[in-house]
Amino acid sequence: MVRLPYLTALTTLFSYGLLFAFGQMRDFFRKILDLWKSKNLQGYAPICLGLEDFYTRRLYLRIQDCFNRPIAGAPDAWIDVVERYSKDSNKTLHRTSKINKCINLGSYNYLGFAAADEYCTPRVIESLKQYSPSTCSARVDGGTTKLHAELEEVVARFVGKPAAILFGMGYATNSAIIPALIGKGGLIISDSLNHNSIVNGARGSGATVRVFQHNSAAHLEEVLREQIAEGQPRTHRPWKKIIVIIEGIYSMEGELCKLPEIIAVCKKYKAYTYLDEAHSIGAIGKSGRGVCELLGVDTADMDIMMGTFTKSFGSCGGYIAASKEIIQHLKNTCPAHFYATSMSPPAAQQVISAIKVVLGEDGSNRGAQKLAQIRDNSNFFRSELHKMGFEVLGDNDSPVMPIMLYNPAKIPAFSRECLRRNLAVVTVAFPATPLLLARARICISASHTREDMIKALEVISKVGDLVGIKYFPVEPQKHLTDKIQKKLE
């Protein structure tokens, strides 16, 4: 968890207060000027009221050039970013023909499969010729090819579950599956920092939702004990079922889930476990099988395992892996399986080929090399950022490492200065994070060379000094040497 320093919190609050005050003043004068303008709504209420889009108009538009940047190539270790300009103070942005080649620290390309691959790409091209880009049909109609059936078998075998089901979108995997698993009379206990797709899925299920403190098995047990004792609201009947939802790697924190402790609590109180491995599957573990492999947890102890193909496998879509009974239930009840267009066949072939490379079934050891590279790259980059004095969240082995920015003025400053130096980074602010906890989220790839990372670190260090985000003192060299020696021991 982030412990916000008092002075940093005070200056950040003051900055947001200043922006809010000036925004309110501008809205006030805008209302006065609008009195002389004809609105021509003809009885309709305005779609966006003043306060509903206040944040967008008065805060986001000021810095929107730092977001939604268009690219002109594959998201590999280096990426082509299209330049944009604005003539109206960032209200509208226009693309140019100029392209900046930047080191890519923003994409989820953990294992480097997003670019052309000697094993995957030829097979994807062949599948495109054979099946076309889309099935133009749902799975239950004419949308199931042999590639879909093969991928379900490959995924189930890879994660260590009896069966799996595919979906064409990672976000929809959570938001559509959770309502199919639990409804009214059920209880969902969710980590406080779970992804928005889980939040929306839980809200749409109709089940009662309770939240436990991030990664705290002790608080989870406290919530479980209290809710089991109280039962359902008003009637106090026993819950029909209880599902605890957690993530393998938390996407905005870079932290690993404390899975063994949470599993022990769930077993004690007979609660089902739902593990979202969107950022962990393929990226961590000796053979890329995710957080269960890394932390020594038997996948038989997990009831439902969710993951996506967009991060480590260079494709799109998501999956649910579970027992055959649960998967069959989802195939019979989940609207996303009934009505959504099935996963693109070339995208399915990309995942099949990527998993085969990871497992060494392509006849090479490139998969093992990629896994070793992403682990070494992540730990090296995180260690160097710490040495420079940045406040970096997350755990070792995680390829996600947020650098805390806090102050709203430092969000565009960091992003623009990095881009000016040919470094593409992602900055994250409210509502994706709490208002005071803005950050830059660094994503490391196995395709990054040591030279790429050293160059990126040099840029981040210079920009960090310029913007003033080195909140911690640089560690003395002797202390660093002792620390490294202890780790080696």
GROMACS .gro file of C-alpha atoms in nm:
model
  489
    1MET     CA    1   0.000   0.000   0.000
    2VAL     CA    2   0.108   0.357  -0.073
    3ARG     CA    3   0.188   0.569   0.230
    4LEU     CA    4   0.147   0.924   0.111
    5PRO     CA    5   0.392   1.168   0.281
    6TYR     CA    6   0.221   1.454   0.461
    7LEU     CA    7   0.391   1.733   0.264
    8THR     CA    8   0.326   1.559  -0.069
    9ALA     CA    9  -0.039   1.507   0.022
   10LEU     CA   10  -0.073   1.873   0.122
   11THR     CA   11   0.081   2.009  -0.199
   12THR     CA   12  -0.119   1.764  -0.414
   13LEU     CA   13  -0.446   1.862  -0.244
   14PHE     CA   14  -0.358   2.230  -0.287
   15SER     CA   15  -0.291   2.176  -0.659
   16TYR     CA   16  -0.623   1.998  -0.714
   17GLY     CA   17  -0.800   2.263  -0.506
   18LEU     CA   18  -0.652   2.536  -0.724
   19LEU     CA   19  -0.760   2.357  -1.042
   20PHE     CA   20  -1.108   2.302  -0.899
   21ALA     CA   21  -1.142   2.668  -0.795
   22PHE     CA   22  -1.039   2.803  -1.135
   23GLY     CA   23  -1.262   2.546  -1.304
   24GLN     CA   24  -1.561   2.659  -1.100
   25MET     CA   25  -1.487   3.021  -1.186
   26ARG     CA   26  -1.475   2.939  -1.556
   27ASP     CA   27  -1.802   2.747  -1.527
   28PHE     CA   28  -1.962   3.045  -1.350
   29PHE     CA   29  -1.868   3.287  -1.628
   30ARG     CA   30  -1.968   3.028  -1.886
   31LYS     CA   31  -2.321   3.015  -1.739
   32ILE     CA   32  -2.346   3.393  -1.755
   33LEU     CA   33  -2.238   3.396  -2.121
   34ASP     CA   34  -2.475   3.110  -2.202
   35LEU     CA   35  -2.774   3.317  -2.088
   36TRP     CA   36  -2.749   3.508  -2.414
   37LYS     CA   37  -2.714   3.194  -2.624
   38SER     CA   38  -2.999   2.981  -2.759
   39LYS     CA   39  -2.962   2.621  -2.641
   40ASN     CA   40  -3.226   2.475  -2.877
   41LEU     CA   41  -3.280   2.166  -2.659
   42GLN     CA   42  -3.656   2.176  -2.736
   43GLY     CA   43  -3.753   2.027  -2.402
   44TYR     CA   44  -3.469   1.775  -2.375
   45ALA     CA   45  -3.255   1.767  -2.065
   46PRO     CA   46  -2.880   1.811  -2.127
   47ILE     CA   47  -2.699   1.477  -2.153
   48CYS     CA   48  -2.395   1.604  -1.962
   49LEU     CA   49  -2.469   1.826  -1.665
   50GLY     CA   50  -2.206   2.066  -1.533
   51LEU     CA   51  -2.064   1.854  -1.253
   52GLU     CA   52  -2.086   1.525  -1.442
   53ASP     CA   53  -1.820   1.625  -1.694
   54PHE     CA   54  -1.641   1.886  -1.482
   55TYR     CA   55  -1.331   1.668  -1.438
   56THR     CA   56  -1.315   1.600  -1.813
   57ARG     CA   57  -1.360   1.964  -1.917
   58ARG     CA   58  -1.147   2.138  -1.658
   59LEU     CA   59  -0.875   1.886  -1.573
   60TYR     CA   60  -0.847   1.606  -1.830
   61LEU     CA   61  -0.863   1.824  -2.143
   62ARG     CA   62  -0.566   2.025  -2.021
   63ILE     CA   63  -0.344   1.718  -2.047
   64GLN     CA   64  -0.522   1.491  -2.292
   65ASP     CA   65  -0.222   1.499  -2.525
   66CYS     CA   66  -0.057   1.264  -2.271
   67PHE     CA   67  -0.323   0.997  -2.330
   68ASN     CA   68  -0.462   0.803  -2.628
   69ARG     CA   69  -0.146   0.857  -2.830
   70PRO     CA   70  -0.181   0.692  -3.174
   71ILE     CA   71   0.090   0.453  -3.288
   72ALA     CA   72   0.205   0.351  -3.635
   73GLY     CA   73   0.359   0.008  -3.587
   74ALA     CA   74   0.385  -0.304  -3.377
   75PRO     CA   75   0.422  -0.249  -2.997
   76ASP     CA   76   0.767  -0.403  -2.976
   77ALA     CA   77   1.065  -0.288  -2.765
   78TRP     CA   78   1.057   0.029  -2.976
   79ILE     CA   79   0.735   0.185  -3.097
   80ASP     CA   80   0.639   0.447  -3.358
   81VAL     CA   81   0.435   0.725  -3.194
   82VAL     CA   82   0.241   0.965  -3.418
   83GLU     CA   83   0.289   1.334  -3.338
   84ARG     CA   84  -0.019   1.547  -3.270
   85TYR     CA   85  -0.087   1.919  -3.232
   86SER     CA   86  -0.369   2.137  -3.102
   87LYS     CA   87  -0.485   2.485  -3.198
   88ASP     CA   88  -0.747   2.523  -2.923
   89SER     CA   89  -0.565   2.457  -2.594
   90ASN     CA   90  -0.588   2.078  -2.618
   91LYS     CA   91  -0.965   2.059  -2.672
   92THR     CA   92  -0.905   1.883  -3.005
   93LEU     CA   93  -0.589   1.709  -3.124
   94HIS     CA   94  -0.486   1.662  -3.486
   95ARG     CA   95  -0.251   1.393  -3.613
   96THR     CA   96   0.047   1.480  -3.829
   97SER     CA   97   0.254   1.270  -4.067
   98LYS     CA   98   0.554   1.289  -3.832
   99ILE     CA   99   0.649   0.978  -3.635
  100ASN     CA  100   0.876   0.948  -3.333
  101LYS     CA  101   1.055   0.618  -3.277
  102CYS     CA  102   1.050   0.565  -2.900
  103ILE     CA  103   1.152   0.303  -2.647
  104ASN     CA  104   0.825   0.136  -2.551
  105LEU     CA  105   0.761   0.120  -2.175
  106GLY     CA  106   0.383   0.135  -2.203
  107SER     CA  107   0.260  -0.179  -2.382
  108TYR     CA  108   0.175  -0.511  -2.215
  109ASN     CA  109   0.407  -0.701  -2.450
  110TYR     CA  110   0.563  -0.901  -2.167
  111LEU     CA  111   0.712  -1.187  -2.369
  112GLY     CA  112   0.768  -0.996  -2.692
  113PHE     CA  113   0.509  -1.185  -2.901
  114ALA     CA  114   0.332  -0.865  -3.017
  115ALA     CA  115   0.588  -0.817  -3.296
  116ALA     CA  116   0.662  -1.055  -3.581
  117ASP     CA  117   0.780  -1.393  -3.454
  118GLU     CA  118   0.963  -1.660  -3.652
  119TYR     CA  119   0.733  -1.938  -3.525
  120CYS     CA  120   0.400  -1.763  -3.459
  121THR     CA  121   0.365  -1.521  -3.752
  122PRO     CA  122   0.377  -1.774  -4.043
  123ARG     CA  123   0.111  -1.988  -3.871
  124VAL     CA  124  -0.110  -1.686  -3.804
  125ILE     CA  125  -0.088  -1.588  -4.173
  126GLU     CA  126  -0.186  -1.940  -4.279
  127SER     CA  127  -0.484  -1.937  -4.041
  128LEU     CA  128  -0.590  -1.600  -4.183
  129LYS     CA  129  -0.592  -1.747  -4.533
  130GLN     CA  130  -0.785  -2.053  -4.420
  131TYR     CA  131  -1.041  -1.902  -4.180
  132SER     CA  132  -1.053  -1.524  -4.259
  133PRO     CA  133  -1.023  -1.251  -3.991
  134SER     CA  134  -1.359  -1.325  -3.828
  135THR     CA  135  -1.610  -1.606  -3.794
  136CYS     CA  136  -1.891  -1.346  -3.809
  137SER     CA  137  -2.087  -1.560  -3.567
  138ALA     CA  138  -2.126  -1.648  -3.200
  139ARG     CA  139  -1.971  -1.966  -3.062
  140VAL     CA  140  -2.307  -2.144  -3.032
  141ASP     CA  141  -2.393  -2.076  -3.396
  142GLY     CA  142  -2.119  -2.095  -3.661
  143GLY     CA  143  -1.839  -1.940  -3.463
  144THR     CA  144  -1.646  -2.244  -3.341
  145THR     CA  145  -1.352  -2.361  -3.551
  146LYS     CA  146  -1.105  -2.635  -3.470
  147LEU     CA  147  -0.866  -2.360  -3.358
  148HIS     CA  148  -1.108  -2.260  -3.081
  149ALA     CA  149  -1.140  -2.619  -2.963
  150GLU     CA  150  -0.762  -2.667  -2.977
  151LEU     CA  151  -0.696  -2.344  -2.786
  152GLU     CA  152  -0.937  -2.443  -2.510
  153GLU     CA  153  -0.748  -2.771  -2.469
  154VAL     CA  154  -0.409  -2.596  -2.480
  155VAL     CA  155  -0.512  -2.336  -2.220
  156ALA     CA  156  -0.659  -2.595  -1.984
  157ARG     CA  157  -0.341  -2.802  -2.005
  158PHE     CA  158  -0.118  -2.496  -1.966
  159VAL     CA  159  -0.283  -2.363  -1.649
  160GLY     CA  160  -0.349  -2.708  -1.502
  161LYS     CA  161  -0.730  -2.724  -1.503
  162PRO     CA  162  -0.964  -2.984  -1.658
  163ALA     CA  163  -1.139  -2.748  -1.902
  164ALA     CA  164  -1.149  -2.392  -2.036
  165ILE     CA  165  -1.375  -2.154  -2.229
  166LEU     CA  166  -1.271  -1.864  -2.455
  167PHE     CA  167  -1.399  -1.509  -2.497
  168GLY     CA  168  -1.313  -1.248  -2.757
  169MET     CA  169  -1.238  -0.971  -2.506
  170GLY     CA  170  -1.042  -0.977  -2.182
  171TYR     CA  171  -1.250  -0.710  -2.008
  172ALA     CA  172  -1.574  -0.886  -2.096
  173THR     CA  173  -1.441  -1.213  -1.958
  174ASN     CA  174  -1.473  -1.077  -1.604
  175SER     CA  175  -1.773  -0.850  -1.652
  176ALA     CA  176  -1.978  -1.122  -1.826
  177ILE     CA  177  -1.862  -1.431  -1.637
  178ILE     CA  178  -1.913  -1.314  -1.278
  179PRO     CA  179  -2.292  -1.258  -1.322
  180ALA     CA  180  -2.314  -1.609  -1.470
  181LEU     CA  181  -2.145  -1.761  -1.165
  182ILE     CA  182  -2.332  -1.586  -0.884
  183GLY     CA  183  -2.650  -1.386  -0.834
  184LYS     CA  184  -2.897  -1.270  -0.574
  185GLY     CA  185  -2.844  -1.445  -0.242
  186GLY     CA  186  -2.472  -1.487  -0.308
  187LEU     CA  187  -2.179  -1.300  -0.156
  188ILE     CA  188  -1.878  -1.163  -0.344
  189ILE     CA  189  -1.577  -1.058  -0.137
  190SER     CA  190  -1.344  -0.855  -0.355
  191ASP     CA  191  -0.996  -0.711  -0.303
  192SER     CA  192  -1.015  -0.333  -0.269
  193LEU     CA  193  -0.780  -0.282  -0.566
  194ASN     CA  194  -0.940  -0.527  -0.809
  195HIS     CA  195  -0.973  -0.423  -1.174
  196ASN     CA  196  -1.274  -0.229  -1.300
  197SER     CA  197  -1.392  -0.531  -1.503
  198ILE     CA  198  -1.428  -0.726  -1.178
  199VAL     CA  199  -1.605  -0.433  -1.010
  200ASN     CA  200  -1.857  -0.403  -1.292
  201GLY     CA  201  -1.908  -0.779  -1.310
  202ALA     CA  202  -1.973  -0.794  -0.936
  203ARG     CA  203  -2.217  -0.502  -0.949
  204GLY     CA  204  -2.403  -0.654  -1.242
  205SER     CA  205  -2.441  -0.993  -1.076
  206GLY     CA  206  -2.701  -0.883  -0.820
  207ALA     CA  207  -2.500  -1.049  -0.544
  208THR     CA  208  -2.405  -0.871  -0.223
  209VAL     CA  209  -2.054  -0.726  -0.254
  210ARG     CA  210  -1.811  -0.672   0.031
  211VAL     CA  211  -1.453  -0.546   0.004
  212PHE     CA  212  -1.146  -0.647   0.203
  213GLN     CA  213  -0.826  -0.449   0.246
  214HIS     CA  214  -0.580  -0.496  -0.034
  215ASN     CA  215  -0.386  -0.821  -0.007
  216SER     CA  216  -0.477  -0.866   0.361
  217ALA     CA  217  -0.563  -1.226   0.447
  218ALA     CA  218  -0.633  -1.120   0.807
  219HIS     CA  219  -0.897  -0.866   0.702
  220LEU     CA  220  -1.042  -1.114   0.453
  221GLU     CA  221  -1.093  -1.362   0.737
  222GLU     CA  222  -1.254  -1.089   0.948
  223VAL     CA  223  -1.498  -1.000   0.667
  224LEU     CA  224  -1.577  -1.367   0.598
  225ARG     CA  225  -1.642  -1.445   0.964
  226GLU     CA  226  -1.867  -1.139   1.005
  227GLN     CA  227  -2.067  -1.202   0.686
  228ILE     CA  228  -2.116  -1.573   0.756
  229ALA     CA  229  -2.242  -1.489   1.105
  230GLU     CA  230  -2.484  -1.222   0.979
  231GLY     CA  231  -2.606  -1.403   0.667
  232GLN     CA  232  -2.811  -1.235   0.395
  233PRO     CA  233  -2.945  -0.881   0.449
  234ARG     CA  234  -3.285  -0.861   0.625
  235THR     CA  235  -3.358  -1.236   0.618
  236HIS     CA  236  -3.024  -1.346   0.774
  237ARG     CA  237  -3.047  -1.671   0.582
  238PRO     CA  238  -2.718  -1.845   0.495
  239TRP     CA  239  -2.550  -1.727   0.177
  240LYS     CA  240  -2.619  -1.943  -0.128
  241LYS     CA  241  -2.249  -1.926  -0.217
  242ILE     CA  242  -1.945  -1.711  -0.138
  243ILE     CA  243  -1.679  -1.618  -0.396
  244VAL     CA  244  -1.354  -1.442  -0.308
  245ILE     CA  245  -1.207  -1.255  -0.608
  246ILE     CA  246  -0.838  -1.163  -0.628
  247GLU     CA  247  -0.574  -1.087  -0.894
  248GLY     CA  248  -0.239  -1.253  -0.960
  249ILE     CA  249  -0.060  -0.923  -1.031
  250TYR     CA  250  -0.249  -0.604  -0.953
  251SER     CA  251  -0.226  -0.396  -1.269
  252MET     CA  252  -0.195  -0.053  -1.106
  253GLU     CA  253   0.027  -0.166  -0.818
  254GLY     CA  254   0.257  -0.427  -0.970
  255GLU     CA  255   0.211  -0.635  -0.654
  256LEU     CA  256   0.181  -1.012  -0.638
  257CYS     CA  257  -0.120  -1.155  -0.463
  258LYS     CA  258  -0.056  -1.320  -0.125
  259LEU     CA  259  -0.213  -1.632  -0.263
  260PRO     CA  260  -0.111  -1.904  -0.011
  261GLU     CA  261  -0.249  -1.705   0.284
  262ILE     CA  262  -0.573  -1.615   0.104
  263ILE     CA  263  -0.627  -1.974  -0.012
  264ALA     CA  264  -0.586  -2.095   0.347
  265VAL     CA  265  -0.856  -1.853   0.465
  266CYS     CA  266  -1.094  -1.950   0.183
  267LYS     CA  267  -1.051  -2.320   0.260
  268LYS     CA  268  -1.118  -2.257   0.629
  269TYR     CA  269  -1.451  -2.085   0.557
  270LYS     CA  270  -1.547  -2.293   0.251
  271ALA     CA  271  -1.545  -1.996   0.011
  272TYR     CA  272  -1.481  -2.033  -0.362
  273THR     CA  273  -1.176  -1.857  -0.508
  274TYR     CA  274  -1.170  -1.665  -0.837
  275LEU     CA  275  -0.821  -1.570  -0.957
  276ASP     CA  276  -0.770  -1.306  -1.228
  277GLU     CA  277  -0.433  -1.375  -1.395
  278ALA     CA  278  -0.456  -1.113  -1.670
  279HIS     CA  279  -0.109  -0.975  -1.593
  280SER     CA  280   0.053  -1.281  -1.440
  281ILE     CA  281  -0.019  -1.571  -1.677
  282GLY     CA  282   0.275  -1.622  -1.912
  283ALA     CA  283   0.484  -1.351  -1.746
  284ILE     CA  284   0.590  -1.511  -1.417
  285GLY     CA  285   0.667  -1.859  -1.292
  286LYS     CA  286   0.943  -2.096  -1.399
  287SER     CA  287   0.748  -2.212  -1.705
  288GLY     CA  288   0.521  -1.905  -1.738
  289ARG     CA  289   0.222  -2.063  -1.567
  290GLY     CA  290   0.158  -1.761  -1.350
  291VAL     CA  291   0.130  -1.677  -0.984
  292CYS     CA  292   0.030  -2.028  -0.874
  293GLU     CA  293   0.354  -2.171  -1.010
  294LEU     CA  294   0.562  -1.884  -0.872
  295LEU     CA  295   0.419  -1.909  -0.519
  296GLY     CA  296   0.390  -2.288  -0.508
  297VAL     CA  297   0.009  -2.306  -0.499
  298ASP     CA  298  -0.164  -2.614  -0.641
  299THR     CA  299  -0.407  -2.509  -0.914
  300ALA     CA  300  -0.649  -2.770  -0.776
  301ASP     CA  301  -0.698  -2.528  -0.485
  302MET     CA  302  -0.824  -2.260  -0.726
  303ASP     CA  303  -1.189  -2.292  -0.826
  304ILE     CA  304  -1.198  -2.046  -1.116
  305MET     CA  305  -0.891  -1.916  -1.302
  306MET     CA  306  -0.930  -1.624  -1.540
  307GLY     CA  307  -0.669  -1.482  -1.774
  308THR     CA  308  -0.623  -1.280  -2.091
  309PHE     CA  309  -0.423  -1.328  -2.409
  310THR     CA  310  -0.345  -0.958  -2.455
  311LYS     CA  311  -0.044  -0.931  -2.224
  312SER     CA  312   0.197  -1.220  -2.261
  313PHE     CA  313   0.075  -1.386  -2.580
  314GLY     CA  314   0.047  -1.094  -2.824
  315SER     CA  315  -0.317  -1.153  -2.909
  316CYS     CA  316  -0.665  -1.061  -2.783
  317GLY     CA  317  -0.942  -1.221  -2.578
  318GLY     CA  318  -0.959  -1.405  -2.249
  319TYR     CA  319  -1.035  -1.741  -2.090
  320ILE     CA  320  -1.188  -1.908  -1.788
  321ALA     CA  321  -1.032  -2.236  -1.670
  322ALA     CA  322  -1.211  -2.450  -1.413
  323SER     CA  323  -1.372  -2.790  -1.363
  324LYS     CA  324  -1.564  -2.943  -1.653
  325GLU     CA  325  -1.892  -2.888  -1.465
  326ILE     CA  326  -1.829  -2.513  -1.421
  327ILE     CA  327  -1.718  -2.468  -1.783
  328GLN     CA  328  -2.026  -2.653  -1.909
  329HIS     CA  329  -2.245  -2.436  -1.687
  330LEU     CA  330  -2.088  -2.122  -1.838
  331LYS     CA  331  -2.139  -2.253  -2.191
  332ASN     CA  332  -2.506  -2.303  -2.108
  333THR     CA  333  -2.571  -1.974  -1.931
  334CYS     CA  334  -2.318  -1.700  -2.014
  335PRO     CA  335  -2.453  -1.433  -2.256
  336ALA     CA  336  -2.101  -1.355  -2.381
  337HIS     CA  337  -2.079  -1.714  -2.509
  338PHE     CA  338  -2.426  -1.704  -2.665
  339TYR     CA  339  -2.431  -1.364  -2.830
  340ALA     CA  340  -2.080  -1.223  -2.873
  341THR     CA  341  -1.881  -1.293  -3.189
  342SER     CA  342  -1.623  -1.562  -3.124
  343MET     CA  343  -1.254  -1.493  -3.096
  344SER     CA  344  -1.084  -1.419  -3.429
  345PRO     CA  345  -0.928  -1.744  -3.567
  346PRO     CA  346  -0.588  -1.583  -3.642
  347ALA     CA  347  -0.588  -1.444  -3.286
  348ALA     CA  348  -0.658  -1.794  -3.154
  349GLN     CA  349  -0.374  -1.935  -3.365
  350GLN     CA  350  -0.139  -1.667  -3.229
  351VAL     CA  351  -0.209  -1.781  -2.871
  352ILE     CA  352  -0.169  -2.150  -2.959
  353SER     CA  353   0.167  -2.081  -3.122
  354ALA     CA  354   0.286  -1.852  -2.842
  355ILE     CA  355   0.206  -2.111  -2.573
  356LYS     CA  356   0.389  -2.376  -2.772
  357VAL     CA  357   0.695  -2.150  -2.783
  358VAL     CA  358   0.672  -2.090  -2.407
  359LEU     CA  359   0.651  -2.466  -2.343
  360GLY     CA  360   0.934  -2.543  -2.585
  361GLU     CA  361   0.704  -2.739  -2.817
  362ASP     CA  362   0.834  -2.542  -3.115
  363GLY     CA  363   1.158  -2.738  -3.092
  364SER     CA  364   1.363  -2.454  -2.944
  365ASN     CA  365   1.444  -2.306  -2.604
  366ARG     CA  366   1.325  -1.955  -2.696
  367GLY     CA  367   1.037  -1.981  -2.450
  368ALA     CA  368   1.270  -2.044  -2.156
  369GLN     CA  369   1.494  -1.760  -2.276
  370LYS     CA  370   1.200  -1.521  -2.291
  371LEU     CA  371   1.088  -1.612  -1.939
  372ALA     CA  372   1.440  -1.567  -1.803
  373GLN     CA  373   1.473  -1.236  -1.992
  374ILE     CA  374   1.147  -1.085  -1.863
  375ARG     CA  375   1.240  -1.181  -1.506
  376ASP     CA  376   1.593  -1.039  -1.533
  377ASN     CA  377   1.475  -0.725  -1.713
  378SER     CA  378   1.203  -0.657  -1.456
  379ASN     CA  379   1.425  -0.703  -1.153
  380PHE     CA  380   1.711  -0.502  -1.305
  381PHE     CA  381   1.487  -0.211  -1.400
  382ARG     CA  382   1.310  -0.204  -1.063
  383SER     CA  383   1.640  -0.217  -0.875
  384GLU     CA  384   1.786   0.071  -1.076
  385LEU     CA  385   1.477   0.288  -1.024
  386HIS     CA  386   1.503   0.232  -0.648
  387LYS     CA  387   1.871   0.330  -0.653
  388MET     CA  388   1.780   0.656  -0.827
  389GLY     CA  389   1.542   0.752  -0.548
  390PHE     CA  390   1.205   0.695  -0.719
  391GLU     CA  391   0.909   0.564  -0.524
  392VAL     CA  392   0.836   0.239  -0.710
  393LEU     CA  393   0.548   0.008  -0.622
  394GLY     CA  394   0.525  -0.367  -0.670
  395ASP     CA  395   0.724  -0.683  -0.607
  396ASN     CA  396   1.027  -0.846  -0.761
  397ASP     CA  397   0.959  -1.057  -1.074
  398SER     CA  398   0.658  -0.839  -1.160
  399PRO     CA  399   0.694  -0.671  -1.503
  400VAL     CA  400   0.460  -0.391  -1.389
  401MET     CA  401   0.627  -0.112  -1.190
  402PRO     CA  402   0.441   0.210  -1.112
  403ILE     CA  403   0.646   0.523  -1.039
  404MET     CA  404   0.455   0.757  -0.809
  405LEU     CA  405   0.395   1.111  -0.937
  406TYR     CA  406   0.119   1.237  -0.702
  407ASN     CA  407   0.095   1.602  -0.807
  408PRO     CA  408  -0.136   1.672  -1.107
  409ALA     CA  409   0.118   1.908  -1.266
  410LYS     CA  410   0.377   1.629  -1.270
  411ILE     CA  411   0.156   1.397  -1.478
  412PRO     CA  412   0.184   1.592  -1.806
  413ALA     CA  413   0.534   1.714  -1.726
  414PHE     CA  414   0.671   1.361  -1.687
  415SER     CA  415   0.485   1.227  -1.991
  416ARG     CA  416   0.577   1.512  -2.226
  417GLU     CA  417   0.941   1.529  -2.123
  418CYS     CA  418   0.983   1.154  -2.171
  419LEU     CA  419   0.822   1.170  -2.515
  420ARG     CA  420   1.047   1.463  -2.607
  421ARG     CA  421   1.341   1.232  -2.531
  422ASN     CA  422   1.194   0.943  -2.736
  423LEU     CA  423   1.062   0.742  -2.443
  424ALA     CA  424   0.698   0.629  -2.455
  425VAL     CA  425   0.544   0.589  -2.109
  426VAL     CA  426   0.190   0.559  -1.973
  427THR     CA  427   0.073   0.797  -1.703
  428VAL     CA  428  -0.229   0.701  -1.495
  429ALA     CA  429  -0.454   0.931  -1.297
  430PHE     CA  430  -0.809   0.953  -1.159
  431PRO     CA  431  -1.045   0.768  -1.207
  432ALA     CA  432  -0.812   0.473  -1.279
  433THR     CA  433  -0.633   0.551  -0.950
  434PRO     CA  434  -0.735   0.744  -0.637
  435LEU     CA  435  -0.722   1.121  -0.691
  436LEU     CA  436  -0.401   1.177  -0.494
  437LEU     CA  437  -0.213   0.872  -0.623
  438ALA     CA  438  -0.129   0.952  -0.985
  439ARG     CA  439   0.157   0.748  -1.128
  440ALA     CA  440   0.351   0.644  -1.436
  441ARG     CA  441   0.311   0.273  -1.505
  442ILE     CA  442   0.617   0.108  -1.655
  443CYS     CA  443   0.570  -0.225  -1.834
  444ILE     CA  444   0.885  -0.423  -1.912
  445SER     CA  445   0.919  -0.668  -2.200
  446ALA     CA  446   1.144  -0.964  -2.273
  447SER     CA  447   1.219  -0.792  -2.606
  448HIS     CA  448   1.399  -0.504  -2.430
  449THR     CA  449   1.776  -0.531  -2.450
  450ARG     CA  450   2.002  -0.417  -2.168
  451GLU     CA  451   2.101  -0.118  -2.385
  452ASP     CA  452   1.732  -0.024  -2.425
  453MET     CA  453   1.677  -0.031  -2.050
  454ILE     CA  454   1.990   0.165  -1.965
  455LYS     CA  455   1.891   0.435  -2.215
  456ALA     CA  456   1.538   0.443  -2.073
  457LEU     CA  457   1.673   0.468  -1.718
  458GLU     CA  458   1.894   0.759  -1.815
  459VAL     CA  459   1.594   0.943  -1.959
  460ILE     CA  460   1.373   0.867  -1.657
  461SER     CA  461   1.648   0.984  -1.421
  462LYS     CA  462   1.691   1.315  -1.605
  463VAL     CA  463   1.316   1.373  -1.625
  464GLY     CA  464   1.279   1.271  -1.260
  465ASP     CA  465   1.527   1.539  -1.159
  466LEU     CA  466   1.357   1.795  -1.382
  467VAL     CA  467   1.003   1.720  -1.261
  468GLY     CA  468   1.098   1.652  -0.899
  469ILE     CA  469   0.965   1.300  -0.840
  470LYS     CA  470   1.266   1.145  -0.669
  471TYR     CA  471   1.096   1.133  -0.332
  472PHE     CA  472   1.355   0.907  -0.167
  473PRO     CA  473   1.727   0.978  -0.116
  474VAL     CA  474   1.969   0.787  -0.336
  475GLU     CA  475   2.102   0.487  -0.143
  476PRO     CA  476   2.476   0.498  -0.062
  477GLN     CA  477   2.684   0.266  -0.279
  478LYS     CA  478   2.814   0.065   0.022
  479HIS     CA  479   2.461   0.006   0.146
  480LEU     CA  480   2.358  -0.110  -0.199
  481THR     CA  481   2.649  -0.353  -0.215
  482ASP     CA  482   2.557  -0.501   0.125
  483LYS     CA  483   2.196  -0.528   0.017
  484ILE     CA  484   2.285  -0.714  -0.303
  485GLN     CA  485   2.516  -0.946  -0.107
  486LYS     CA  486   2.233  -1.035   0.134
  487LYS     CA  487   2.005  -1.113  -0.159
  488LEU     CA  488   2.269  -1.339  -0.311
  489GLU     CA  489   2.316  -1.520   0.020
   0.00000   0.00000   0.00000
